[in-house]
Amino acid sequence: MERALVNLTAATVAFSLLFLLSQSNPPTSPPPPLLLPPPHRGARPSMILPLYPSPKNPSRSFQNTRRHLLKSDSKSSNPNARMRLYDDLLLNGYYTTRLWIGTPPQRFALIVDTGSTVTYVPCATCEQCGRHQDPKFQPESSSTYQSVKCNSDCNCDKSRVQCIYERQYAEMSSSRGVLGEDILSFGNQSELVPQRAVFGCENEETGDLYSQRADGIMGLGRGDLSVVDQLVEKGVISDSFSLCYGGMDIGGGAMVLGGISAPSDMVFTDSDPVRSPYYNIDLKEIHVAGKQLPLDPSIFDEKHGTVLDSGTTYAYLPEAAFVAFKNAIIKELDSLKQIRGPDPNYIDICFSSGSSNVNVSELSKIFPTVELVFGDQKKLLLSPENYLFRLLLKVVLEVSLGSIRFEFNWEFCSVLNVHYVSSNFLHVILIKHSKVRGSYCLGIFQNEKDPTTLLGGIIVRNTLVTYDREHSKIGFWKTNCSELWERLHRTGGQSPSSSSSGKDNSTVESPTTSAAGGSSRYALPGEIQIGEIRLEMSLSINNSYLKPRINELTDFIAVELEINASQVRLLNFTSEGNSSLVRWAIVPSESSTYISNVTAISIISLLAEHRVKFPVTFGSYKLVQWKVKPNSQQPWRQKHYSTVILSIIIVIIVGLSASAAWVIWRHRQRNINSYKPVHVAVPEQELQPLES
């Protein structure tokens, strides 16, 4: 009993210390995303790094010749597909977009990858596919699906009935399946109507493709099976597309399939499709803090040259270039303390800025700027967020009390020391906080012995990148990618540099009205964290018809608004003659505590401007009124911080008091038992014989 109480007290104290440690600075905002350890030596988690094509089983022969589409320049009347990007580059290892396949449409979250040439999703018949974000594609449920029959232009299965594909990637993951053709839909923000296209229906996944949350890959590379190539060949888009990734600690972004009017100050560099099958750029020099690295320009032209790959997380330089870059950065930061990286198995280049509250915009005051210089001497300025990642460690605490095991997770922006306390009954991993805050590591690594220069997504965070394939060039324009989506919506996919600054209302509650010129505006009072969007919608069907179909309508709205079904909540609906008034609430997703202004405006404008097309069974609709509520809900541990701390202190005091009382009582019992009055009979004890 005594040992059990001591063990229990030790466990209480251990838990309390760990909780107080993790709560020593209660957060005022959601914690920054957790960074996975940087992928070194081929061990790249949850991302695609195609440094070489799969020569054994190409689905079709690759054509190195350029594709020219008549009247496909940026001034043509071709529409484009504006698509939102989701996830986070360093948290997930990739960005995804939403693509709908089939009739009726089946939704998929696909990694946008300029290094892949096939778009593929898991097939319903796949027994060797992982568990992903959305259900597998069911060909039999699509009335427009057709398998691609075996022909001379593709690899065929063993029975020579269907065309097949196979793709292998450098991090040892692979995808195999059959080719099918169906209607691809690009979302309700797209000017481009749904198009028939060939895609892969997976029957087998291995490696990261099996374990990742995303459903599959959207191939944007050069090749006959690429979505871009197929749409260009149909003549429905210009031979161009653009990507814009969110910045440090900010996910999301935008993608445009087709041409946009380039901003006047966009920096272009040549991209030779004959040089390599990947999107390469003409990199000649790298400058750190205005000083050119002592490198021969030819170092950036080895093997595949300098490749820009959206499916790769970090950047990788040839050995000599990496050493020169690393030394230059260390020299400029000699006043900062160099610390250990997140993975003890690798030697990362990490620094402590000395402050835990450094804003991303202020990093340039601490870390040097980097410039990429192209063949025509044009320069792309890289801010610190384009070559650094924030050092965050995730710690799993394991506690065993007898046969009972507990597991807890913490995130620390620091370097941690781990200590172990154990006994026969209790096993606790104690974390010692070494108080290293505001830590950052280089997101540029050595590309092993491969002489290719590989520039991943970190290089182009908060940068609009236009892949102008028709004119064999790639453009870069620094911007806020988290806001670009709304600017593209307002400008109709034209020049993203032009944006409206006017506001038509300043309240958070408003009926839907149209501004002059016919375009609707929905202004919110500054940048607020939105906790709920309330919508009142009038439907031209009566209550008795709507009631049994309300769940179907809820799911449909979620699909059309490109949000999760769990975010759409029915508040109530009432009858108004032959019509119905339905009240909805849109709430943040499970992975977020608020809805961004951009997302809220997008949802409101979609409904107000009737760009959400309801099935005819639900008749017509009108958005009568909308209202947004600021997010007043704090994280639980922040909201009850004082209460929790006080409770823990009380538990510690009670536990220590109980332990002390127990020890005192036991001590007194021993003293009482050891004292006997002189008149008390003492039981005889046998004398032991003396040893001679």
XYZ file of C-alpha atoms in Angstrom:
692
model
C 0.000 0.000 0.000
C 2.798 2.383 0.936
C 4.688 1.681 -2.286
C 1.554 2.089 -4.381
C 0.832 5.457 -2.783
C 4.358 6.684 -3.355
C 4.214 5.540 -6.978
C 0.867 7.244 -7.465
C 2.219 10.455 -5.949
C 5.259 10.285 -8.228
C 3.017 9.853 -11.232
C 0.898 12.821 -10.150
C 3.934 15.026 -9.720
C 5.367 13.888 -13.076
C 2.124 14.637 -14.896
C 1.820 17.988 -13.168
C 5.342 19.069 -14.012
C 4.910 18.052 -17.637
C 1.607 19.881 -17.923
C 2.975 23.011 -16.300
C 5.984 22.806 -18.595
C 3.882 22.617 -21.721
C 1.566 25.364 -20.475
C 4.216 27.787 -19.210
C 3.298 30.145 -22.063
C -0.404 29.647 -22.804
C -1.014 30.130 -26.518
C -3.117 32.993 -27.743
C -3.553 31.433 -31.147
C -3.636 27.916 -32.583
C -0.190 26.274 -32.376
C 1.942 26.444 -35.497
C 2.025 23.326 -37.612
C 4.249 20.456 -36.646
C 7.234 19.938 -38.888
C 8.263 16.459 -39.799
C 12.021 15.875 -39.680
C 13.616 16.931 -42.943
C 13.844 14.128 -45.471
C 17.478 13.132 -45.880
C 19.211 10.346 -47.701
C 16.187 9.185 -49.608
C 13.876 8.924 -46.594
C 11.257 11.464 -47.661
C 7.971 11.142 -45.772
C 4.668 11.797 -47.480
C 5.857 13.485 -50.637
C 6.674 12.621 -54.212
C 10.139 13.214 -55.611
C 10.268 11.993 -59.213
C 13.863 12.563 -60.259
C 13.622 10.049 -63.045
C 10.919 8.655 -65.319
C 9.932 5.011 -65.208
C 11.534 3.662 -68.387
C 10.384 0.063 -68.058
C 6.642 0.634 -68.292
C 5.813 3.991 -69.810
C 2.141 4.119 -70.640
C 2.897 6.074 -73.785
C 6.070 7.205 -75.439
C 7.146 10.663 -74.221
C 7.310 13.340 -76.857
C 10.141 15.805 -76.349
C 8.835 18.089 -79.055
C 6.937 21.153 -77.915
C 3.196 21.285 -78.227
C 1.929 24.393 -80.016
C -1.704 25.349 -79.742
C -2.975 27.950 -82.166
C -4.484 31.026 -80.518
C -3.480 29.852 -77.064
C -1.590 32.895 -75.848
C -2.619 34.827 -72.752
C -4.835 37.088 -74.849
C -6.945 34.234 -76.197
C -10.543 33.702 -75.178
C -9.842 30.239 -73.754
C -11.279 29.764 -70.255
C -9.250 28.578 -67.315
C -9.861 26.382 -64.297
C -9.322 28.226 -61.017
C -8.849 25.703 -58.229
C -8.171 26.130 -54.530
C -5.155 24.491 -52.884
C -5.408 22.821 -49.487
C -3.092 21.397 -46.792
C 0.347 22.663 -45.879
C 3.714 22.106 -47.521
C 5.687 21.268 -44.381
C 2.917 19.832 -42.230
C 1.669 17.398 -44.867
C 4.620 17.360 -47.253
C 2.411 18.506 -50.126
C -0.487 20.648 -51.327
C -3.695 19.144 -52.654
C -6.563 20.290 -54.801
C -10.042 18.848 -55.278
C -10.977 17.038 -58.479
C -14.317 15.402 -59.267
C -14.456 12.331 -61.507
C -17.478 10.633 -63.079
C -21.230 11.062 -63.292
C -22.413 11.696 -60.643
C -19.127 13.299 -59.543
C -16.911 11.512 -57.029
C -14.570 13.850 -55.121
C -10.822 13.303 -54.599
C -8.011 15.174 -52.850
C -5.020 15.023 -55.196
C -1.433 16.173 -54.686
C -0.505 18.763 -57.302
C 2.758 17.480 -58.745
C 4.646 19.057 -61.633
C 7.018 16.079 -61.632
C 4.312 13.502 -62.412
C 2.656 12.940 -65.756
C -0.338 10.806 -64.738
C -3.383 11.620 -62.641
C -4.535 8.623 -60.635
C -6.889 7.703 -57.799
C -7.495 4.419 -55.919
C -9.896 2.094 -57.709
C -12.713 0.324 -55.887
C -11.142 -3.032 -56.783
C -7.772 -2.111 -55.232
C -6.869 -4.411 -52.337
C -3.342 -3.017 -51.981
C -4.298 0.637 -51.519
C -4.033 2.542 -48.259
C -6.747 4.310 -46.334
C -7.072 7.814 -47.720
C -9.128 10.963 -47.332
C -12.015 9.999 -49.618
C -13.671 6.750 -50.715
C -12.149 4.867 -53.638
C -13.353 5.573 -57.159
C -16.201 3.280 -58.200
C -16.279 2.934 -62.002
C -19.568 1.031 -61.926
C -21.231 4.004 -60.204
C -20.294 6.389 -63.024
C -22.524 6.353 -66.079
C -19.795 8.029 -68.166
C -16.807 5.808 -67.287
C -15.067 3.858 -70.023
C -11.974 1.696 -69.731
C -9.163 2.390 -72.200
C -8.920 -0.682 -74.390
C -5.580 -2.190 -75.317
C -4.045 -0.484 -78.363
C -0.681 0.147 -79.978
C -0.139 3.426 -78.083
C -0.152 1.955 -74.563
C 1.117 -0.880 -72.427
C -1.466 -3.609 -72.040
C -2.337 -6.013 -69.267
C -1.442 -9.703 -69.566
C -4.746 -10.542 -71.230
C -4.272 -7.613 -73.642
C -7.698 -6.189 -72.818
C -6.969 -2.910 -71.010
C -4.275 -0.257 -71.075
C -2.242 -0.088 -67.889
C 0.180 2.386 -66.312
C 3.014 2.114 -63.810
C 4.903 4.880 -62.051
C 7.895 4.574 -59.720
C 9.369 7.411 -57.693
C 12.758 8.142 -56.227
C 11.649 7.662 -52.620
C 10.754 4.066 -53.552
C 6.971 4.447 -53.736
C 5.018 3.247 -56.739
C 1.571 3.192 -58.320
C 0.111 0.657 -60.750
C -3.304 0.340 -62.290
C -5.473 0.508 -65.372
C -6.291 3.512 -67.525
C -9.840 4.748 -67.716
C -11.652 7.700 -69.283
C -14.326 9.764 -67.608
C -15.516 13.327 -67.034
C -13.268 15.489 -64.851
C -14.840 18.450 -63.054
C -12.686 21.242 -61.647
C -15.003 22.802 -59.050
C -17.548 25.580 -59.077
C -14.938 28.370 -59.330
C -13.802 27.067 -62.694
C -14.751 28.776 -65.943
C -13.763 25.535 -67.653
C -16.660 23.136 -68.066
C -16.133 19.464 -67.181
C -13.984 17.592 -69.697
C -13.412 13.970 -70.626
C -9.871 12.838 -69.867
C -7.807 9.708 -69.312
C -6.672 8.938 -65.758
C -5.292 6.035 -63.765
C -7.447 3.760 -61.622
C -5.025 2.306 -59.078
C -4.823 -1.379 -58.248
C -1.640 -1.194 -56.176
C 0.187 1.406 -54.056
C 3.468 1.146 -52.190
C 5.574 3.402 -49.957
C 4.419 6.927 -49.192
C 1.610 6.670 -51.737
C 0.102 3.934 -49.569
C 0.441 5.755 -46.244
C -0.372 9.363 -47.212
C -3.739 10.941 -46.438
C -4.203 12.385 -49.938
C -6.093 10.150 -52.361
C -3.685 10.323 -55.271
C -1.708 12.485 -57.670
C -2.715 15.170 -60.150
C 0.025 14.999 -62.764
C 0.949 18.405 -64.203
C 4.184 17.378 -65.912
C 4.951 17.082 -69.605
C 3.464 13.932 -71.105
C 0.511 12.586 -73.066
C -1.330 11.496 -69.912
C -0.823 14.799 -68.078
C -4.057 16.657 -67.323
C -2.531 19.830 -68.758
C -1.468 18.129 -71.996
C -4.889 16.549 -72.480
C -6.738 19.833 -71.954
C -4.323 21.690 -74.240
C -4.695 19.034 -76.937
C -8.470 19.472 -76.773
C -7.956 23.210 -77.300
C -9.955 24.166 -74.204
C -7.149 25.947 -72.280
C -3.994 27.831 -73.162
C -0.735 25.909 -72.806
C 0.008 27.318 -69.370
C -0.807 26.834 -65.713
C 0.045 28.581 -62.429
C 0.609 27.555 -58.821
C 0.759 29.690 -55.684
C 1.707 28.126 -52.327
C 0.905 29.706 -48.954
C 3.725 30.976 -46.741
C 5.290 29.836 -43.467
C 2.630 28.655 -40.992
C -0.090 29.310 -43.598
C -1.527 26.551 -45.746
C -3.635 26.673 -48.851
C -3.167 28.679 -52.009
C -4.419 28.689 -55.571
C -3.942 26.916 -58.888
C -5.019 27.990 -62.370
C -5.106 25.602 -65.320
C -4.830 27.805 -68.388
C -3.433 31.255 -69.027
C -3.525 34.341 -66.843
C -2.264 37.833 -67.585
C 1.181 38.011 -66.050
C 1.891 40.879 -63.615
C 4.209 43.469 -65.116
C 6.963 42.777 -62.588
C 6.888 38.990 -62.862
C 10.428 37.583 -63.277
C 10.725 35.076 -66.135
C 13.429 32.554 -66.953
C 13.794 30.130 -69.852
C 12.552 26.562 -69.473
C 13.784 24.223 -72.200
C 11.492 21.191 -72.717
C 14.191 19.473 -74.762
C 16.759 19.869 -71.961
C 14.906 17.417 -69.683
C 11.376 16.035 -69.303
C 10.928 18.143 -66.153
C 10.275 21.841 -65.693
C 13.795 23.252 -65.592
C 14.998 26.835 -65.152
C 18.152 28.613 -66.292
C 19.840 29.137 -62.903
C 23.345 30.623 -63.077
C 24.195 32.117 -59.678
C 23.140 32.185 -56.017
C 23.727 35.270 -53.885
C 23.644 35.306 -50.066
C 23.338 38.740 -48.446
C 24.228 40.304 -51.801
C 27.424 38.262 -52.220
C 27.796 35.779 -55.062
C 28.727 32.226 -54.087
C 32.081 31.183 -55.626
C 30.620 28.589 -57.996
C 30.999 27.742 -61.670
C 27.588 28.398 -63.319
C 27.797 24.987 -65.001
C 27.200 23.297 -61.634
C 23.509 24.121 -61.970
C 23.336 22.518 -65.419
C 24.447 18.987 -64.530
C 22.295 15.945 -65.314
C 18.656 17.221 -65.385
C 19.797 20.800 -64.736
C 17.851 22.896 -62.222
C 14.416 21.305 -61.816
C 11.375 22.999 -60.281
C 9.162 20.334 -58.681
C 5.979 21.189 -56.791
C 5.749 17.659 -55.352
C 9.037 17.968 -53.464
C 9.014 19.690 -50.084
C 12.556 21.027 -49.692
C 15.407 22.081 -52.002
C 18.469 19.978 -52.838
C 21.745 21.311 -54.239
C 24.800 19.523 -55.668
C 27.476 18.938 -53.031
C 29.751 21.884 -53.903
C 26.828 24.310 -54.165
C 25.356 23.147 -50.860
C 28.659 23.497 -48.998
C 29.146 27.028 -50.362
C 25.560 28.005 -49.487
C 25.759 26.519 -45.980
C 29.060 28.254 -45.214
C 27.741 31.601 -46.449
C 24.629 31.362 -44.268
C 26.638 30.346 -41.188
C 29.038 33.233 -41.769
C 26.179 35.739 -41.929
C 24.625 34.308 -38.750
C 27.744 34.060 -36.605
C 25.968 36.022 -33.860
C 23.212 33.418 -33.550
C 23.529 30.261 -31.525
C 23.708 27.116 -33.653
C 21.636 24.292 -32.189
C 20.786 20.675 -32.837
C 18.164 19.756 -35.394
C 14.959 17.761 -34.915
C 16.467 14.411 -35.914
C 19.578 13.213 -34.032
C 20.436 10.902 -36.934
C 21.237 13.843 -39.220
C 23.347 16.953 -38.952
C 20.936 19.788 -39.654
C 21.897 23.438 -39.831
C 19.696 25.117 -37.206
C 19.811 28.428 -35.370
C 18.112 30.004 -32.380
C 16.907 33.546 -32.961
C 16.565 34.112 -29.204
C 12.868 35.004 -29.401
C 9.824 32.776 -29.637
C 7.519 35.470 -31.020
C 9.285 36.442 -34.237
C 6.802 37.337 -36.947
C 7.487 35.808 -40.348
C 7.747 39.286 -41.872
C 10.482 40.157 -39.368
C 12.693 37.175 -40.156
C 14.482 39.193 -42.838
C 15.846 41.394 -40.035
C 17.602 38.356 -38.575
C 18.352 36.086 -41.529
C 20.011 37.161 -44.803
C 18.207 37.425 -48.119
C 19.053 34.975 -50.888
C 18.835 35.664 -54.610
C 18.577 33.245 -57.513
C 20.145 34.782 -60.616
C 18.998 33.510 -64.008
C 20.732 33.482 -67.396
C 19.481 36.928 -68.381
C 20.703 38.312 -65.010
C 17.160 38.660 -63.715
C 16.909 37.878 -60.010
C 14.362 36.101 -57.845
C 14.546 37.313 -54.254
C 14.085 34.609 -51.620
C 12.953 35.749 -48.207
C 13.864 33.620 -45.155
C 10.589 31.671 -45.389
C 11.801 30.394 -48.783
C 14.813 28.586 -47.350
C 14.028 28.095 -43.626
C 11.590 25.960 -41.705
C 10.555 26.513 -38.117
C 11.961 23.999 -35.640
C 9.109 22.238 -33.898
C 9.320 18.902 -32.185
C 6.499 16.546 -31.419
C 6.985 14.531 -28.250
C 5.037 11.418 -27.370
C 4.864 10.820 -23.623
C 4.355 7.229 -22.580
C 3.287 6.407 -19.026
C 2.726 2.913 -17.713
C 0.974 2.334 -14.401
C 1.168 -1.386 -13.901
C -0.535 -2.948 -16.898
C -2.247 0.323 -17.875
C -0.535 2.422 -20.548
C -1.203 6.073 -21.331
C 0.047 8.133 -24.265
C 0.157 11.926 -24.474
C 1.340 14.271 -27.230
C 2.997 17.675 -26.923
C 4.444 20.099 -29.441
C 7.485 22.112 -28.418
C 9.224 24.899 -30.284
C 12.497 23.949 -28.615
C 15.193 21.384 -28.149
C 14.304 18.762 -25.577
C 16.203 16.400 -23.343
C 14.496 13.155 -22.422
C 14.854 11.428 -19.061
C 13.302 8.218 -17.822
C 11.899 7.370 -14.382
C 10.851 3.801 -13.771
C 10.025 1.298 -11.054
C 8.287 -2.052 -10.885
C 4.915 -0.317 -10.960
C 5.525 3.048 -12.633
C 7.273 4.022 -15.876
C 7.314 7.691 -16.920
C 9.232 9.513 -19.645
C 10.106 12.950 -18.273
C 10.801 15.829 -20.637
C 13.363 18.448 -19.702
C 12.800 21.761 -21.482
C 16.055 23.483 -22.437
C 14.306 26.790 -23.307
C 15.627 27.188 -26.853
C 12.976 29.294 -28.622
C 12.491 30.841 -32.038
C 14.525 28.134 -33.745
C 14.867 27.703 -37.509
C 16.646 25.213 -39.756
C 17.836 25.342 -43.340
C 15.324 23.814 -45.733
C 18.033 23.360 -48.359
C 20.049 20.138 -48.294
C 22.733 18.319 -50.219
C 21.338 16.154 -53.013
C 23.562 13.232 -51.999
C 25.763 12.404 -54.985
C 23.156 13.442 -57.552
C 24.375 16.535 -59.473
C 20.793 17.657 -60.253
C 19.628 20.878 -58.577
C 16.120 20.237 -57.268
C 13.989 23.163 -56.069
C 10.932 22.068 -54.114
C 7.904 23.921 -52.844
C 9.695 25.697 -49.982
C 11.545 27.864 -52.535
C 8.303 29.248 -53.976
C 6.215 29.826 -50.844
C 4.176 33.011 -51.264
C 5.233 33.102 -54.911
C 2.964 32.877 -57.925
C 4.703 30.539 -60.383
C 3.449 30.551 -63.970
C 4.484 27.617 -66.145
C 4.179 29.206 -69.600
C 4.770 26.048 -71.593
C 3.828 27.548 -74.932
C 6.591 30.138 -74.734
C 9.028 27.829 -72.881
C 9.441 30.028 -69.841
C 8.559 30.067 -66.138
C 7.619 33.231 -64.259
C 7.902 34.125 -60.556
C 6.008 36.851 -58.722
C 6.155 37.411 -54.970
C 2.684 37.774 -53.465
C 0.501 36.663 -50.584
C -0.770 33.335 -51.876
C -3.313 32.902 -49.097
C -5.126 35.966 -50.473
C -4.553 35.247 -54.155
C -7.557 32.928 -54.385
C -9.980 35.755 -53.635
C -8.157 38.162 -55.941
C -8.405 35.663 -58.770
C -12.107 35.310 -58.047
C -12.648 39.071 -58.179
C -10.589 39.554 -61.343
C -11.958 36.537 -63.173
C -8.554 34.917 -63.556
C -6.957 37.968 -65.149
C -4.020 39.899 -63.709
C -3.828 38.981 -60.015
C -1.984 42.219 -59.279
C -5.148 44.225 -59.775
C -7.500 43.969 -56.855
C -10.474 45.897 -55.626
C -10.017 48.002 -52.552
C -13.574 49.211 -52.126
C -16.025 47.867 -49.588
C -19.729 47.882 -50.111
C -20.763 47.271 -46.527
C -19.079 47.211 -43.187
C -21.304 44.956 -41.151
C -21.135 41.261 -40.434
C -24.820 40.813 -41.176
C -26.262 41.722 -44.525
C -28.798 40.784 -47.175
C -27.200 39.908 -50.485
C -26.977 42.898 -52.773
C -25.206 43.580 -55.991
C -22.762 46.355 -56.550
C -22.779 48.576 -59.561
C -21.823 46.767 -62.663
C -23.508 43.587 -61.633
C -20.757 42.081 -59.540
C -21.549 41.184 -55.972
C -19.355 42.285 -53.091
C -19.425 40.864 -49.596
C -17.242 42.870 -47.251
C -16.308 41.770 -43.759
C -15.135 44.122 -40.999
C -11.397 43.588 -41.299
C -9.503 40.370 -40.719
C -11.501 38.420 -38.153
C -11.436 34.774 -37.174
C -14.902 33.541 -38.108
C -16.493 30.919 -35.917
C -19.742 30.484 -37.857
C -21.459 31.552 -41.070
C -25.252 31.613 -40.857
C -27.255 31.450 -44.068
C -30.964 31.888 -44.724
C -32.013 30.298 -47.986
C -35.383 30.239 -49.714
C -36.196 27.107 -51.775
C -39.035 26.832 -54.292
C -40.239 23.496 -52.878
C -42.606 22.848 -49.988
C -41.724 21.426 -46.590
C -43.307 18.013 -47.077
C -41.171 17.417 -50.164
C -37.983 18.820 -48.599
C -38.082 17.052 -45.231
C -37.157 13.493 -46.383
C -34.462 14.916 -48.680
C -32.790 17.379 -46.293
C -29.758 15.154 -45.649
C -29.212 14.771 -49.370
C -29.335 18.561 -49.753
C -26.853 19.006 -46.896
C -24.360 16.659 -48.541
C -24.838 18.352 -51.894
C -24.153 21.806 -50.448
C -20.960 20.523 -48.819
C -19.719 19.142 -52.133
C -20.567 22.320 -54.042
C -18.898 24.553 -51.449
C -15.866 22.239 -51.358
C -16.066 21.711 -47.598
C -16.636 18.681 -45.375
C -20.192 17.520 -44.767
C -19.592 17.833 -41.013
C -19.161 21.595 -41.482
C -22.722 22.063 -42.805
C -25.323 22.082 -40.048
C -29.062 22.460 -40.475
C -30.510 24.857 -37.897
C -34.178 24.698 -38.909
C -36.537 25.018 -41.843
C -40.037 26.455 -42.034
C -42.806 26.531 -44.583
C -43.738 29.671 -46.525
C -46.649 28.600 -48.709
C -45.275 26.503 -51.539
C -41.685 27.355 -50.633
C -39.358 26.649 -47.705
C -37.021 28.849 -45.679
C -33.942 26.897 -44.585
C -31.384 28.146 -42.074
C -27.873 26.698 -42.202
C -24.671 27.155 -40.254
C -21.214 26.640 -41.723
C -18.643 25.895 -39.020
C -14.841 25.389 -39.083
C -13.431 22.005 -39.991
C -12.250 19.619 -37.289
C -8.631 20.561 -37.997
C -9.216 24.316 -37.559
C -10.680 26.647 -34.961
C -11.944 29.307 -37.365
C -12.956 30.082 -40.948
C -10.776 32.513 -42.876
C -12.207 35.679 -44.425
C -11.308 34.446 -47.890
C -13.218 31.181 -47.397
C -16.230 32.973 -45.908
C -16.462 35.468 -48.771
C -16.091 32.638 -51.277
C -18.958 30.658 -49.701
C -21.255 33.681 -49.506
C -20.553 34.805 -53.057
C -21.076 31.313 -54.483
C -24.575 31.145 -53.040
C -25.507 34.789 -53.566
C -24.470 34.758 -57.221
C -26.197 31.399 -57.916
C -22.959 29.712 -58.900
C -24.025 26.695 -56.837
C -26.260 24.697 -59.168
C -28.871 22.675 -57.284
C -30.373 19.512 -58.805
C -33.763 20.152 -60.379
C -35.401 18.118 -57.585
C -34.726 21.002 -55.198
C -36.055 23.688 -57.505
C -34.561 27.164 -57.455
C -33.071 28.949 -54.464
C -32.274 32.424 -53.215
C -29.870 33.467 -50.475
C -32.054 35.766 -48.384
C -29.569 36.776 -45.692
C -26.134 35.882 -44.367
C -24.378 36.534 -41.102
C -20.914 35.768 -39.769
C -20.024 35.375 -36.118
C -16.492 35.983 -34.852
C -14.800 33.031 -33.240
C -15.253 33.464 -29.504
C -14.394 29.898 -28.623
C -10.931 29.574 -27.190
C -9.007 26.327 -27.102
C -10.080 24.322 -24.052
C -6.744 24.485 -22.300
C -6.542 28.255 -22.897
C -10.101 28.905 -21.788
C -9.704 26.915 -18.563
C -6.019 27.590 -18.059
C -6.277 29.110 -14.571
C -8.742 26.486 -13.388
C -6.563 23.634 -14.621
C -3.396 25.073 -13.073
C -5.160 25.629 -9.732
C -6.572 22.096 -9.821
C -3.146 20.630 -10.501
C -1.599 22.607 -7.630
C -4.338 21.356 -5.297
C -3.796 17.772 -6.451
C -0.049 18.098 -5.863
C -0.579 19.565 -2.366
C -3.131 16.896 -1.451
C -0.901 14.153 -2.828
C 2.177 15.386 -0.962
C 0.152 15.918 2.223
C -1.249 12.400 2.030
C 2.216 10.995 1.486
C 3.609 12.975 4.417
C 0.726 11.909 6.682
C 1.273 8.297 5.705
C 5.005 8.467 6.453
C 4.398 10.174 9.848
C 1.759 7.620 10.818
C 4.016 4.721 9.897
C 6.875 6.257 11.868
C 4.703 6.622 14.968
C 3.465 3.054 14.686
C 7.026 1.792 14.678
C 7.888 3.872 17.755
C 4.821 2.619 19.662
C 5.597 -0.996 18.805
C 9.220 -0.613 19.892
C 8.329 0.785 23.411
C 7.038 -1.567 26.173
C 6.389 -0.560 29.848
C 8.423 -2.436 32.493
C 5.375 -4.161 33.985
C 4.210 -5.605 30.704
C 4.975 -9.267 30.162
C 7.288 -9.815 27.268
C 6.976 -13.104 25.368
C 9.924 -15.373 25.864
C 12.271 -15.713 22.970
C 14.492 -18.665 22.437
C 18.150 -17.857 22.916
C 20.339 -18.775 20.041
C 23.260 -20.981 20.909
C 26.583 -19.217 21.103
C 29.075 -20.204 18.527
C 32.319 -21.377 19.976
